[in-house]
Amino acid sequence: MEYHQTYPYSYNDIESQTNYFHGDQSDHYLTSEPSLQSVPSLSSQSHSQENQPTYHHCLTTLQGHNSYISSLIISGNFIYTGSDREIRSWKCNPHVESYNENLSADHCMVSAGKGAVKSLAISGDKLFSAHQDHKIRVWKIDNNEPDHQKYSRLATLPTLGDRAAKLLMPKHQVQIRRHKKSTWVNHVDTVSALALSRDESLLYSVSWDRTLKVWSTSDFKCLESVTNAHDDAVNAVAVSFEDGHVYTGSADKKIKVWKKELGEKKHSLIAILEKHNSGVNALALSSDGCVLYSGACDRSIVVWEKIDSEGNMGVVGALRGHTKSILCLAVVSDLVCSGSADQTIRIWRGVARSYSCLALLEGHKGPVKCLTATVDHCNTSDASNYLIYSGGLDCDIKVWQVFVPCQ
């Protein structure tokens, strides 16, 4: 197996003309724009780990989808991936040495609906999927046979009962077009992203219809809808497990912070974060909720740090190196992983507000659309070990192993 050795390095900003990519015409996030200049770079030319190499390699490539991979999530010993109208589950053995023998796509479910599966979330034995046909679907995972999971559809959100209960009452109607109304529980455009609260009792969804909605994961009712949460399509949502703050990123270039005050029934806007000069595609939070990472079409990852208990965030700086739009972000331990339309994944680590790009993962033949990462507990060495899972518009899912020197 070939190992790649990478030394931490920093990048100067790379200027290029605006690039356009072929694909879903509605996926405007594939349009790259000039790099963000208004935020200082956090990449340091001199780093304490300059002479300590990072090793990485691709363990395997999973193939089976016939369309581009738009969502990916890990739960237990299974990888769940979403593409055009289809969700597949792949069984993986946690022992890395056995990956090639134990990864399979024997069990897949073909989800009803039109268009791509844009996002996935798991709570216990429930799998939630967000779709381009404006719906959220809930799937029951049958774990009676650990090696052979079965799936059945529990519900489609909003449920028929939820819609019917509000259909005849004018106060539950919202104007969605000049001559058309709908109940506020309905998304009326692509559901682009999902996130769960810390106790998994709430599911948050955002959509290109510019709304943020909150759902109960127990009875599947829509509890709240923030109409016109943004001025353009909402592409990303992240929830802090520390204070419950909800972050939404939009094509309107803004990140908004929402909070539900004690005793209140609805979320209120508490902050607007503005630094990107193009649409925001991805958000990720540090494990303590104090640092927010945002990726956009301006090819920059902006690092925000909490400055008070009210939810205000200050800009620390930007991570630069990708040559095209940032499409996805993932945080694991003290690493930040970024996937881009430039077909690469970058692994970053920050020390005292100085970040280095530890590794550049190359192998996808199309934009990297989704990422997740976990600590690899099956290997013991003097380095920290991580598994990175990536899905691309080349229809491939790749599993990477990254060895990072201990600090």
XYZ file of C-alpha atoms in Angstrom:
407
model
C 0.000 0.000 0.000
C 1.442 3.367 -0.985
C 1.846 5.987 1.732
C 2.114 9.677 1.019
C 4.342 11.795 3.231
C 3.348 15.413 3.570
C 5.088 18.171 5.478
C 3.026 21.010 6.938
C 3.039 23.931 4.556
C 1.247 27.165 3.999
C -0.160 28.672 0.846
C -0.078 32.082 -0.663
C -3.371 33.189 -2.113
C -3.836 31.882 -5.633
C -5.670 34.222 -7.959
C -7.445 32.868 -11.006
C -10.360 33.768 -13.166
C -13.829 32.734 -12.133
C -14.414 29.070 -12.934
C -17.692 27.420 -13.811
C -18.424 23.716 -13.523
C -20.853 21.520 -15.308
C -23.459 19.701 -13.254
C -26.761 20.473 -11.568
C -27.672 23.908 -12.909
C -29.313 24.788 -9.605
C -26.194 24.019 -7.582
C -24.841 27.538 -7.778
C -22.240 26.742 -5.119
C -20.052 25.168 -7.833
C -19.207 28.627 -9.122
C -15.802 29.773 -7.840
C -15.159 33.440 -7.244
C -12.053 35.524 -6.500
C -10.430 34.629 -3.202
C -11.369 36.558 -0.081
C -8.902 39.408 0.453
C -10.420 41.241 3.426
C -9.405 38.646 6.029
C -5.765 37.944 6.977
C -4.385 34.477 6.348
C -3.834 32.209 9.351
C -1.303 30.035 7.523
C 2.116 30.401 9.076
C 5.416 30.128 7.250
C 7.093 28.972 10.449
C 5.334 26.257 12.394
C 6.444 24.214 15.374
C 5.841 20.982 13.456
C 7.579 22.044 10.288
C 9.910 19.030 10.281
C 7.403 16.415 11.378
C 5.767 14.661 8.443
C 2.126 13.696 8.120
C 1.400 10.402 6.364
C -1.790 9.633 4.515
C -3.137 7.127 2.035
C -6.419 6.062 0.469
C -7.602 2.801 2.035
C -10.256 2.076 -0.551
C -12.670 3.538 -3.077
C -16.323 2.504 -2.831
C -18.190 2.368 -6.109
C -21.825 1.550 -6.740
C -23.686 4.815 -7.106
C -24.549 5.799 -10.657
C -24.836 9.474 -9.810
C -22.761 11.997 -7.891
C -22.440 11.626 -4.120
C -24.230 14.504 -2.400
C -24.282 13.377 1.252
C -22.413 11.066 3.568
C -22.611 10.107 7.252
C -21.061 7.516 9.599
C -22.983 5.661 12.303
C -21.579 2.662 14.131
C -20.134 0.234 11.619
C -22.051 1.640 8.671
C -21.457 4.385 6.142
C -24.584 5.938 4.635
C -24.298 7.740 1.320
C -26.864 9.662 -0.697
C -26.945 10.412 -4.406
C -29.665 10.884 -7.014
C -32.849 9.343 -5.496
C -30.782 6.689 -3.734
C -29.359 5.997 -0.296
C -26.860 3.180 0.158
C -25.457 1.659 3.322
C -21.959 0.199 3.375
C -20.798 -2.097 6.150
C -17.300 -1.385 7.342
C -15.115 -3.317 9.697
C -13.522 -0.977 12.268
C -10.238 -2.854 11.838
C -8.503 -0.939 9.084
C -6.480 -3.949 7.941
C -9.732 -5.652 6.920
C -11.354 -2.756 5.118
C -11.063 -4.179 1.647
C -12.681 -7.444 2.687
C -15.416 -5.920 4.831
C -16.732 -2.964 2.905
C -19.779 -3.849 0.876
C -22.924 -2.357 -0.597
C -25.102 -5.428 -0.316
C -27.894 -3.466 1.328
C -29.226 -0.321 -0.262
C -32.544 1.397 -0.259
C -33.870 3.353 -3.165
C -35.696 6.359 -1.785
C -38.809 7.648 -3.458
C -38.634 11.233 -4.589
C -37.067 13.367 -7.238
C -33.547 14.666 -7.351
C -30.564 14.260 -5.102
C -30.417 13.256 -1.449
C -28.822 16.459 -0.166
C -28.181 15.626 3.492
C -28.374 12.780 6.028
C -28.733 12.651 9.820
C -29.065 9.729 12.225
C -30.768 9.571 15.626
C -30.838 6.119 17.229
C -32.595 3.795 14.801
C -33.942 6.656 12.658
C -32.254 7.893 9.500
C -33.369 11.312 8.218
C -32.781 12.265 4.590
C -33.225 15.667 2.944
C -34.281 15.703 -0.685
C -34.302 17.903 -3.724
C -38.059 17.290 -4.081
C -38.633 19.525 -1.004
C -39.239 16.607 1.386
C -37.540 15.095 4.432
C -37.897 11.341 4.778
C -37.540 9.242 7.909
C -36.290 5.663 7.706
C -36.420 2.970 10.367
C -33.167 1.020 10.704
C -33.700 -2.586 11.733
C -30.634 -3.701 13.692
C -31.831 -7.195 14.569
C -29.091 -8.568 12.365
C -26.044 -6.358 12.944
C -24.388 -7.403 9.696
C -27.527 -7.114 7.576
C -29.523 -3.993 8.317
C -32.998 -3.558 6.864
C -34.856 -0.315 6.274
C -38.440 0.817 6.105
C -39.887 4.277 5.613
C -41.531 5.674 8.748
C -42.667 9.083 7.525
C -42.346 11.869 5.011
C -42.042 15.376 6.453
C -44.182 17.301 6.707
C -46.583 14.483 7.538
C -50.033 14.369 6.007
C -51.593 14.950 9.420
C -49.393 17.970 10.093
C -50.328 19.513 6.752
C -54.029 18.709 7.066
C -54.285 20.234 10.537
C -53.070 23.579 9.206
C -54.501 23.565 5.712
C -57.867 25.204 6.449
C -56.664 27.917 8.815
C -55.536 31.165 7.122
C -53.026 31.957 9.884
C -51.050 28.862 8.919
C -50.776 29.935 5.258
C -47.734 31.720 3.838
C -47.306 33.344 0.441
C -44.725 31.458 -1.621
C -45.431 32.983 -5.022
C -47.565 35.799 -6.287
C -50.656 33.629 -6.694
C -49.778 30.637 -4.547
C -49.880 29.926 -0.827
C -48.733 26.981 1.251
C -48.800 25.937 4.883
C -45.717 27.079 6.795
C -44.734 23.485 7.574
C -43.885 22.827 3.912
C -40.493 23.402 2.370
C -41.131 24.671 -1.147
C -37.649 24.155 -2.586
C -34.687 21.799 -2.151
C -33.986 20.834 1.460
C -30.250 21.432 1.482
C -29.013 20.445 4.960
C -29.991 18.804 8.268
C -28.649 18.959 11.819
C -29.698 17.455 15.150
C -29.768 19.028 18.595
C -27.477 17.599 21.254
C -30.227 15.459 22.816
C -31.452 14.545 19.304
C -35.000 15.623 20.178
C -34.954 18.326 17.500
C -34.117 18.178 13.810
C -33.160 21.408 12.045
C -33.596 21.736 8.287
C -32.654 24.516 5.883
C -33.702 24.983 2.313
C -33.198 26.936 -0.854
C -36.633 28.394 -0.047
C -34.717 30.614 2.464
C -36.295 29.060 5.563
C -35.052 27.366 8.712
C -37.418 24.786 10.182
C -37.420 22.856 13.461
C -38.958 19.364 13.737
C -39.686 17.009 16.609
C -37.879 13.702 16.112
C -40.441 11.854 18.261
C -43.717 12.676 16.500
C -42.264 14.336 13.330
C -44.276 17.550 13.754
C -42.933 20.832 12.474
C -42.506 22.976 15.580
C -41.240 26.184 14.027
C -40.461 27.823 10.706
C -38.328 30.924 10.301
C -39.608 32.470 7.076
C -37.088 34.540 5.119
C -34.306 33.471 7.441
C -31.967 34.638 4.677
C -32.198 36.709 1.494
C -31.152 33.787 -0.709
C -30.896 29.998 -0.635
C -29.721 28.501 2.664
C -26.996 25.929 2.060
C -25.743 24.876 5.494
C -26.765 24.491 9.137
C -24.755 23.644 12.255
C -25.858 23.327 15.895
C -23.637 23.931 18.914
C -23.904 21.138 21.475
C -22.654 23.509 24.178
C -25.153 26.377 24.075
C -27.685 25.240 21.470
C -26.957 28.112 19.106
C -27.962 27.392 15.510
C -25.803 28.650 12.629
C -27.096 28.975 9.057
C -25.031 29.772 5.962
C -26.523 31.154 2.778
C -25.917 32.135 -0.812
C -26.576 35.702 0.397
C -22.958 35.605 1.754
C -24.151 35.760 5.375
C -24.002 33.443 8.361
C -26.768 33.947 10.892
C -26.829 32.846 14.521
C -30.126 31.807 16.127
C -31.022 31.126 19.727
C -34.119 30.039 21.624
C -34.264 31.935 24.882
C -35.309 30.140 28.050
C -39.093 30.019 28.195
C -39.521 31.076 24.565
C -41.141 28.916 21.904
C -39.279 30.301 18.913
C -35.721 30.987 17.903
C -34.598 34.579 17.515
C -31.770 36.062 15.482
C -28.884 37.089 17.747
C -26.035 37.781 15.300
C -25.179 38.163 11.619
C -21.655 37.234 10.546
C -20.487 38.936 7.365
C -17.027 38.493 5.866
C -17.384 36.216 2.841
C -17.752 37.899 -0.530
C -19.666 34.992 -2.053
C -22.178 32.310 -1.132
C -21.522 30.258 2.005
C -21.645 26.516 1.265
C -20.444 24.784 4.440
C -20.272 25.236 8.215
C -18.555 23.231 10.960
C -18.082 23.776 14.693
C -15.272 22.796 17.034
C -16.220 20.237 19.660
C -16.553 22.908 22.369
C -18.643 25.156 20.115
C -16.239 28.068 20.516
C -14.864 28.085 16.971
C -16.911 28.176 13.777
C -15.483 27.381 10.349
C -17.250 28.588 7.213
C -16.439 27.700 3.618
C -17.620 29.599 0.555
C -17.319 30.074 -3.182
C -14.563 32.634 -2.515
C -12.221 29.671 -1.916
C -11.585 30.682 1.693
C -12.362 29.048 5.035
C -13.067 31.785 7.558
C -12.317 30.990 11.202
C -14.673 32.626 13.719
C -14.159 32.613 17.472
C -16.761 33.205 20.155
C -16.046 36.466 21.969
C -18.890 36.536 24.495
C -21.745 34.499 25.939
C -24.286 36.303 23.765
C -23.229 34.430 20.669
C -21.121 37.141 19.082
C -18.296 35.779 16.973
C -15.135 37.547 15.909
C -13.053 36.789 12.825
C -9.715 35.168 13.608
C -8.584 34.838 10.011
C -8.880 32.689 6.906
C -7.431 29.394 5.676
C -6.379 29.579 2.040
C -5.004 27.022 -0.362
C -7.964 25.615 -2.285
C -8.131 26.966 -5.822
C -11.889 26.597 -6.224
C -15.066 26.737 -4.111
C -15.136 25.176 -0.645
C -18.024 22.697 -0.727
C -17.812 20.826 2.599
C -16.165 20.920 6.013
C -15.683 18.452 8.864
C -14.036 18.753 12.273
C -12.483 15.859 14.192
C -10.450 16.398 17.346
C -8.198 19.384 16.578
C -8.265 18.895 12.798
C -10.339 20.720 10.207
C -11.007 18.908 6.916
C -12.117 20.799 3.824
C -13.381 19.497 0.477
C -13.407 21.605 -2.643
C -14.492 21.869 -6.244
C -10.768 21.688 -7.020
C -11.120 17.895 -6.417
C -8.914 17.878 -3.312
C -9.267 17.548 0.460
C -7.070 19.518 2.827
C -6.345 18.672 6.459
C -5.650 21.676 8.700
C -4.521 22.012 12.298
C -4.259 25.204 14.326
C -1.967 26.031 17.207
C -2.385 29.392 18.964
C -4.329 30.853 16.017
C -1.674 29.744 13.541
C -2.847 27.052 11.140
C -0.931 24.719 8.855
C -2.188 22.496 6.072
C -0.918 19.104 7.198
C -2.005 17.071 4.192
C -3.401 17.354 0.707
C -5.541 14.348 -0.284
C -5.747 13.871 -4.043
C -7.621 11.150 -5.902
C -11.141 12.304 -6.668
C -11.806 13.054 -10.316
C -14.552 15.541 -9.566
C -15.477 18.155 -6.939
C -15.540 16.818 -3.362
C -19.114 17.401 -2.196
C -19.300 15.792 1.270
C -16.976 14.828 4.115
C -16.988 13.222 7.524
C -14.131 12.218 9.788
C -13.513 10.016 12.822
C -10.659 9.106 15.125
C -9.193 5.721 14.188
C -9.028 3.829 17.484
C -7.794 0.619 15.873
C -4.247 1.795 15.353
C -1.814 2.549 18.135
C 1.376 4.456 17.413
C 3.176 7.664 18.257
C 0.876 9.511 15.870
C -2.798 10.420 16.038
C -4.761 8.379 13.521
C -7.856 9.514 11.658
C -10.237 8.149 9.047
C -11.592 10.612 6.498
C -14.587 9.697 4.321
C -15.288 11.724 1.194
C -17.907 11.693 -1.554
C -17.530 13.392 -4.898
C -19.242 14.353 -8.103
C -17.168 11.562 -9.696
C -19.651 9.124 -8.046
C -16.903 7.683 -5.810
C -16.660 7.401 -2.030
C -13.109 7.302 -0.703
C -11.830 6.201 2.698
C -8.543 7.835 3.735
C -6.235 7.138 6.644
C -4.228 10.062 8.024
C -1.388 9.792 10.561
C -0.645 13.094 12.288
C 2.398 13.526 14.561
C 1.476 14.093 18.203
C 2.060 17.599 19.453
